[in-house]
Amino acid sequence: MMNEEMELLAMDEEALIKMRVNDWNFDTFVKHQEFSTQPERTKEYSGLFTGEYEPTEEVLELAESPLRLFFFFFIPPDHGDE
């Protein structure tokens, strides 16, 4: 979207209301792929995890206390190499 188009859109109250209600639709504004804001996968990445995932039992137990959960992620694990 060019600057002039963005300025016109910013002044169009009806269009802004539609965007709030219907979300932003890039297809109506992006006519060429090189201007797209959406990422495009151009190659496969080997080694990425492709299986199912879910929280561990340890994290689920800590989830009862937001403070304990915070410290679980905040404090680095003790690797015993000190």
Short mmCIF file of N, CA and C in Angstrom, two decimals:
data_model
loop_
_atom_site.label_atom_id
_atom_site.label_comp_id
_atom_site.label_asym_id
_atom_site.label_seq_id
_atom_site.Cartn_x
_atom_site.Cartn_y
_atom_site.Cartn_z
N MET A 1 0.84 -1.16 0.00
CA MET A 1 0.00 0.00 0.00
C MET A 1 0.89 1.23 0.00
N MET A 2 0.62 2.12 -0.88
CA MET A 2 1.42 3.34 -1.01
C MET A 2 1.02 4.34 0.07
N ASN A 3 1.88 5.33 0.33
CA ASN A 3 1.60 6.33 1.36
C ASN A 3 0.29 7.05 1.12
N GLU A 4 0.02 7.40 -0.14
CA GLU A 4 -1.22 8.12 -0.44
C GLU A 4 -2.43 7.26 -0.10
N GLU A 5 -2.33 5.96 -0.42
CA GLU A 5 -3.43 5.04 -0.12
C GLU A 5 -3.62 4.89 1.38
N MET A 6 -2.52 4.83 2.12
CA MET A 6 -2.62 4.71 3.57
C MET A 6 -3.26 5.94 4.18
N GLU A 7 -2.91 7.13 3.66
CA GLU A 7 -3.51 8.36 4.16
C GLU A 7 -5.00 8.40 3.88
N LEU A 8 -5.40 7.98 2.68
CA LEU A 8 -6.83 7.94 2.35
C LEU A 8 -7.56 6.94 3.24
N LEU A 9 -6.96 5.79 3.46
CA LEU A 9 -7.58 4.79 4.31
C LEU A 9 -7.73 5.30 5.74
N ALA A 10 -6.73 5.99 6.24
CA ALA A 10 -6.77 6.51 7.61
C ALA A 10 -7.89 7.52 7.79
N MET A 11 -8.30 8.19 6.73
CA MET A 11 -9.38 9.18 6.82
C MET A 11 -10.75 8.57 6.52
N ASP A 12 -10.80 7.33 6.08
CA ASP A 12 -12.05 6.67 5.73
C ASP A 12 -12.60 5.94 6.95
N GLU A 13 -13.47 6.62 7.69
CA GLU A 13 -14.01 6.06 8.94
C GLU A 13 -14.75 4.74 8.71
N GLU A 14 -15.50 4.65 7.62
CA GLU A 14 -16.26 3.44 7.32
C GLU A 14 -15.32 2.25 7.07
N ALA A 15 -14.25 2.50 6.34
CA ALA A 15 -13.28 1.43 6.06
C ALA A 15 -12.59 0.97 7.35
N LEU A 16 -12.28 1.91 8.24
CA LEU A 16 -11.64 1.56 9.50
C LEU A 16 -12.57 0.73 10.38
N ILE A 17 -13.85 1.07 10.38
CA ILE A 17 -14.82 0.29 11.15
C ILE A 17 -14.91 -1.13 10.59
N LYS A 18 -14.94 -1.26 9.26
CA LYS A 18 -14.98 -2.58 8.64
C LYS A 18 -13.74 -3.39 9.01
N MET A 19 -12.59 -2.73 9.06
CA MET A 19 -11.35 -3.43 9.42
C MET A 19 -11.40 -3.91 10.87
N ARG A 20 -11.98 -3.10 11.76
CA ARG A 20 -12.09 -3.51 13.16
C ARG A 20 -13.02 -4.71 13.30
N VAL A 21 -14.09 -4.73 12.52
CA VAL A 21 -15.08 -5.80 12.62
C VAL A 21 -14.62 -7.06 11.89
N ASN A 22 -14.10 -6.91 10.69
CA ASN A 22 -13.78 -8.05 9.83
C ASN A 22 -12.31 -8.41 9.79
N ASP A 23 -11.49 -7.76 10.57
CA ASP A 23 -10.03 -7.94 10.54
C ASP A 23 -9.46 -7.34 9.26
N TRP A 24 -8.17 -7.27 9.24
CA TRP A 24 -7.45 -6.71 8.10
C TRP A 24 -7.37 -7.76 7.01
N ASN A 25 -7.76 -7.42 5.82
CA ASN A 25 -7.70 -8.35 4.69
C ASN A 25 -6.63 -7.85 3.73
N PHE A 26 -5.48 -8.50 3.73
CA PHE A 26 -4.38 -8.06 2.88
C PHE A 26 -4.67 -8.25 1.40
N ASP A 27 -5.51 -9.23 1.06
CA ASP A 27 -5.75 -9.53 -0.34
C ASP A 27 -6.33 -8.35 -1.11
N THR A 28 -7.13 -7.54 -0.45
CA THR A 28 -7.73 -6.42 -1.16
C THR A 28 -6.76 -5.27 -1.37
N PHE A 29 -5.67 -5.25 -0.58
CA PHE A 29 -4.72 -4.15 -0.69
C PHE A 29 -3.43 -4.53 -1.40
N VAL A 30 -3.05 -5.79 -1.31
CA VAL A 30 -1.79 -6.25 -1.89
C VAL A 30 -2.06 -6.85 -3.26
N LYS A 31 -1.61 -6.16 -4.29
CA LYS A 31 -1.86 -6.63 -5.65
C LYS A 31 -0.70 -7.44 -6.21
N HIS A 32 0.49 -7.23 -5.68
CA HIS A 32 1.68 -7.92 -6.17
C HIS A 32 2.35 -8.65 -5.02
N GLN A 33 2.84 -9.85 -5.28
CA GLN A 33 3.45 -10.67 -4.24
C GLN A 33 4.65 -9.99 -3.59
N GLU A 34 5.42 -9.22 -4.34
CA GLU A 34 6.61 -8.60 -3.76
C GLU A 34 6.27 -7.56 -2.70
N PHE A 35 5.01 -7.11 -2.65
CA PHE A 35 4.59 -6.15 -1.64
C PHE A 35 3.85 -6.82 -0.48
N SER A 36 3.73 -8.12 -0.51
CA SER A 36 2.99 -8.84 0.52
C SER A 36 3.72 -8.75 1.86
N THR A 37 2.95 -8.64 2.93
CA THR A 37 3.52 -8.63 4.27
C THR A 37 3.53 -10.02 4.88
N GLN A 38 2.97 -10.99 4.17
CA GLN A 38 2.90 -12.35 4.68
C GLN A 38 4.15 -13.13 4.26
N PRO A 39 4.73 -13.89 5.19
CA PRO A 39 5.91 -14.68 4.84
C PRO A 39 5.55 -15.79 3.86
N GLU A 40 6.51 -16.13 3.04
CA GLU A 40 6.31 -17.20 2.07
C GLU A 40 7.43 -18.21 2.24
N ARG A 41 7.07 -19.46 2.47
CA ARG A 41 8.08 -20.51 2.64
C ARG A 41 8.64 -20.85 1.27
N THR A 42 9.94 -20.65 1.11
CA THR A 42 10.58 -20.90 -0.17
C THR A 42 11.43 -22.17 -0.16
N LYS A 43 11.71 -22.70 1.04
CA LYS A 43 12.50 -23.93 1.12
C LYS A 43 12.11 -24.69 2.38
N GLU A 44 12.40 -25.96 2.38
CA GLU A 44 12.12 -26.79 3.55
C GLU A 44 13.28 -26.66 4.53
N TYR A 45 12.98 -26.74 5.81
CA TYR A 45 14.00 -26.68 6.85
C TYR A 45 14.10 -28.05 7.50
N SER A 46 15.24 -28.68 7.35
CA SER A 46 15.42 -30.00 7.94
C SER A 46 15.65 -29.86 9.44
N GLY A 47 15.25 -30.87 10.17
CA GLY A 47 15.50 -30.89 11.61
C GLY A 47 14.46 -30.19 12.45
N LEU A 48 13.45 -29.57 11.86
CA LEU A 48 12.41 -28.93 12.65
C LEU A 48 11.49 -29.99 13.24
N PHE A 49 11.04 -29.76 14.46
CA PHE A 49 10.14 -30.70 15.12
C PHE A 49 8.78 -30.66 14.42
N THR A 50 8.28 -31.83 14.06
CA THR A 50 6.99 -31.89 13.36
C THR A 50 5.96 -32.70 14.12
N GLY A 51 6.33 -33.22 15.28
CA GLY A 51 5.40 -34.05 16.04
C GLY A 51 4.42 -33.24 16.87
N GLU A 52 3.64 -33.95 17.66
CA GLU A 52 2.67 -33.31 18.56
C GLU A 52 3.43 -32.67 19.71
N TYR A 53 2.85 -31.67 20.32
CA TYR A 53 3.47 -31.03 21.47
C TYR A 53 2.40 -30.65 22.48
N GLU A 54 2.80 -30.59 23.73
CA GLU A 54 1.91 -30.19 24.81
C GLU A 54 2.76 -29.81 26.01
N PRO A 55 2.19 -29.14 27.00
CA PRO A 55 2.96 -28.77 28.18
C PRO A 55 3.43 -30.01 28.94
N THR A 56 4.58 -29.90 29.56
CA THR A 56 5.09 -31.02 30.36
C THR A 56 4.32 -31.09 31.68
N GLU A 57 4.40 -32.24 32.33
CA GLU A 57 3.74 -32.42 33.63
C GLU A 57 4.26 -31.40 34.64
N GLU A 58 5.58 -31.14 34.60
CA GLU A 58 6.19 -30.19 35.53
C GLU A 58 5.59 -28.80 35.37
N VAL A 59 5.42 -28.36 34.15
CA VAL A 59 4.85 -27.03 33.90
C VAL A 59 3.38 -27.00 34.29
N LEU A 60 2.64 -28.06 34.02
CA LEU A 60 1.23 -28.10 34.39
C LEU A 60 1.04 -28.01 35.90
N GLU A 61 1.92 -28.65 36.66
CA GLU A 61 1.85 -28.57 38.12
C GLU A 61 2.13 -27.15 38.60
N LEU A 62 3.07 -26.48 37.97
CA LEU A 62 3.42 -25.11 38.36
C LEU A 62 2.38 -24.10 37.91
N ALA A 63 1.55 -24.45 36.96
CA ALA A 63 0.57 -23.51 36.41
C ALA A 63 -0.45 -23.07 37.43
N GLU A 64 -0.59 -23.80 38.53
CA GLU A 64 -1.52 -23.40 39.60
C GLU A 64 -1.07 -22.10 40.25
N SER A 65 0.22 -21.83 40.21
CA SER A 65 0.77 -20.62 40.82
C SER A 65 1.50 -19.80 39.76
N PRO A 66 0.96 -18.65 39.38
CA PRO A 66 1.64 -17.83 38.36
C PRO A 66 3.07 -17.45 38.76
N LEU A 67 3.30 -17.24 40.05
CA LEU A 67 4.64 -16.86 40.49
C LEU A 67 5.62 -18.03 40.32
N ARG A 68 5.21 -19.24 40.69
CA ARG A 68 6.08 -20.41 40.50
C ARG A 68 6.34 -20.64 39.02
N LEU A 69 5.32 -20.46 38.21
CA LEU A 69 5.49 -20.64 36.76
C LEU A 69 6.46 -19.60 36.20
N PHE A 70 6.36 -18.36 36.68
CA PHE A 70 7.27 -17.31 36.26
C PHE A 70 8.72 -17.69 36.58
N PHE A 71 8.96 -18.13 37.81
CA PHE A 71 10.32 -18.48 38.20
C PHE A 71 10.83 -19.72 37.47
N PHE A 72 9.94 -20.60 37.07
CA PHE A 72 10.35 -21.77 36.29
C PHE A 72 11.04 -21.33 35.00
N PHE A 73 10.48 -20.32 34.35
CA PHE A 73 11.06 -19.85 33.09
C PHE A 73 12.11 -18.77 33.29
N PHE A 74 12.06 -18.07 34.42
CA PHE A 74 12.98 -16.96 34.67
C PHE A 74 14.35 -17.42 35.14
N ILE A 75 14.38 -18.38 36.05
CA ILE A 75 15.64 -18.82 36.63
C ILE A 75 16.24 -19.92 35.76
N PRO A 76 17.49 -19.76 35.32
CA PRO A 76 18.11 -20.80 34.48
C PRO A 76 18.27 -22.10 35.27
N PRO A 77 18.16 -23.23 34.60
CA PRO A 77 18.29 -24.52 35.30
C PRO A 77 19.71 -24.72 35.84
N ASP A 78 19.81 -25.43 36.96
CA ASP A 78 21.10 -25.75 37.55
C ASP A 78 21.68 -26.95 36.81
N HIS A 79 22.78 -26.71 36.12
CA HIS A 79 23.40 -27.78 35.35
C HIS A 79 24.48 -28.51 36.13
N GLY A 80 24.72 -28.08 37.37
CA GLY A 80 25.69 -28.77 38.23
C GLY A 80 27.13 -28.63 37.79
N ASP A 81 27.44 -27.68 36.94
CA ASP A 81 28.82 -27.52 36.46
C ASP A 81 29.53 -26.37 37.16
N GLU A 82 29.08 -26.02 38.36
CA GLU A 82 29.77 -24.96 39.11
C GLU A 82 30.72 -25.55 40.11
#
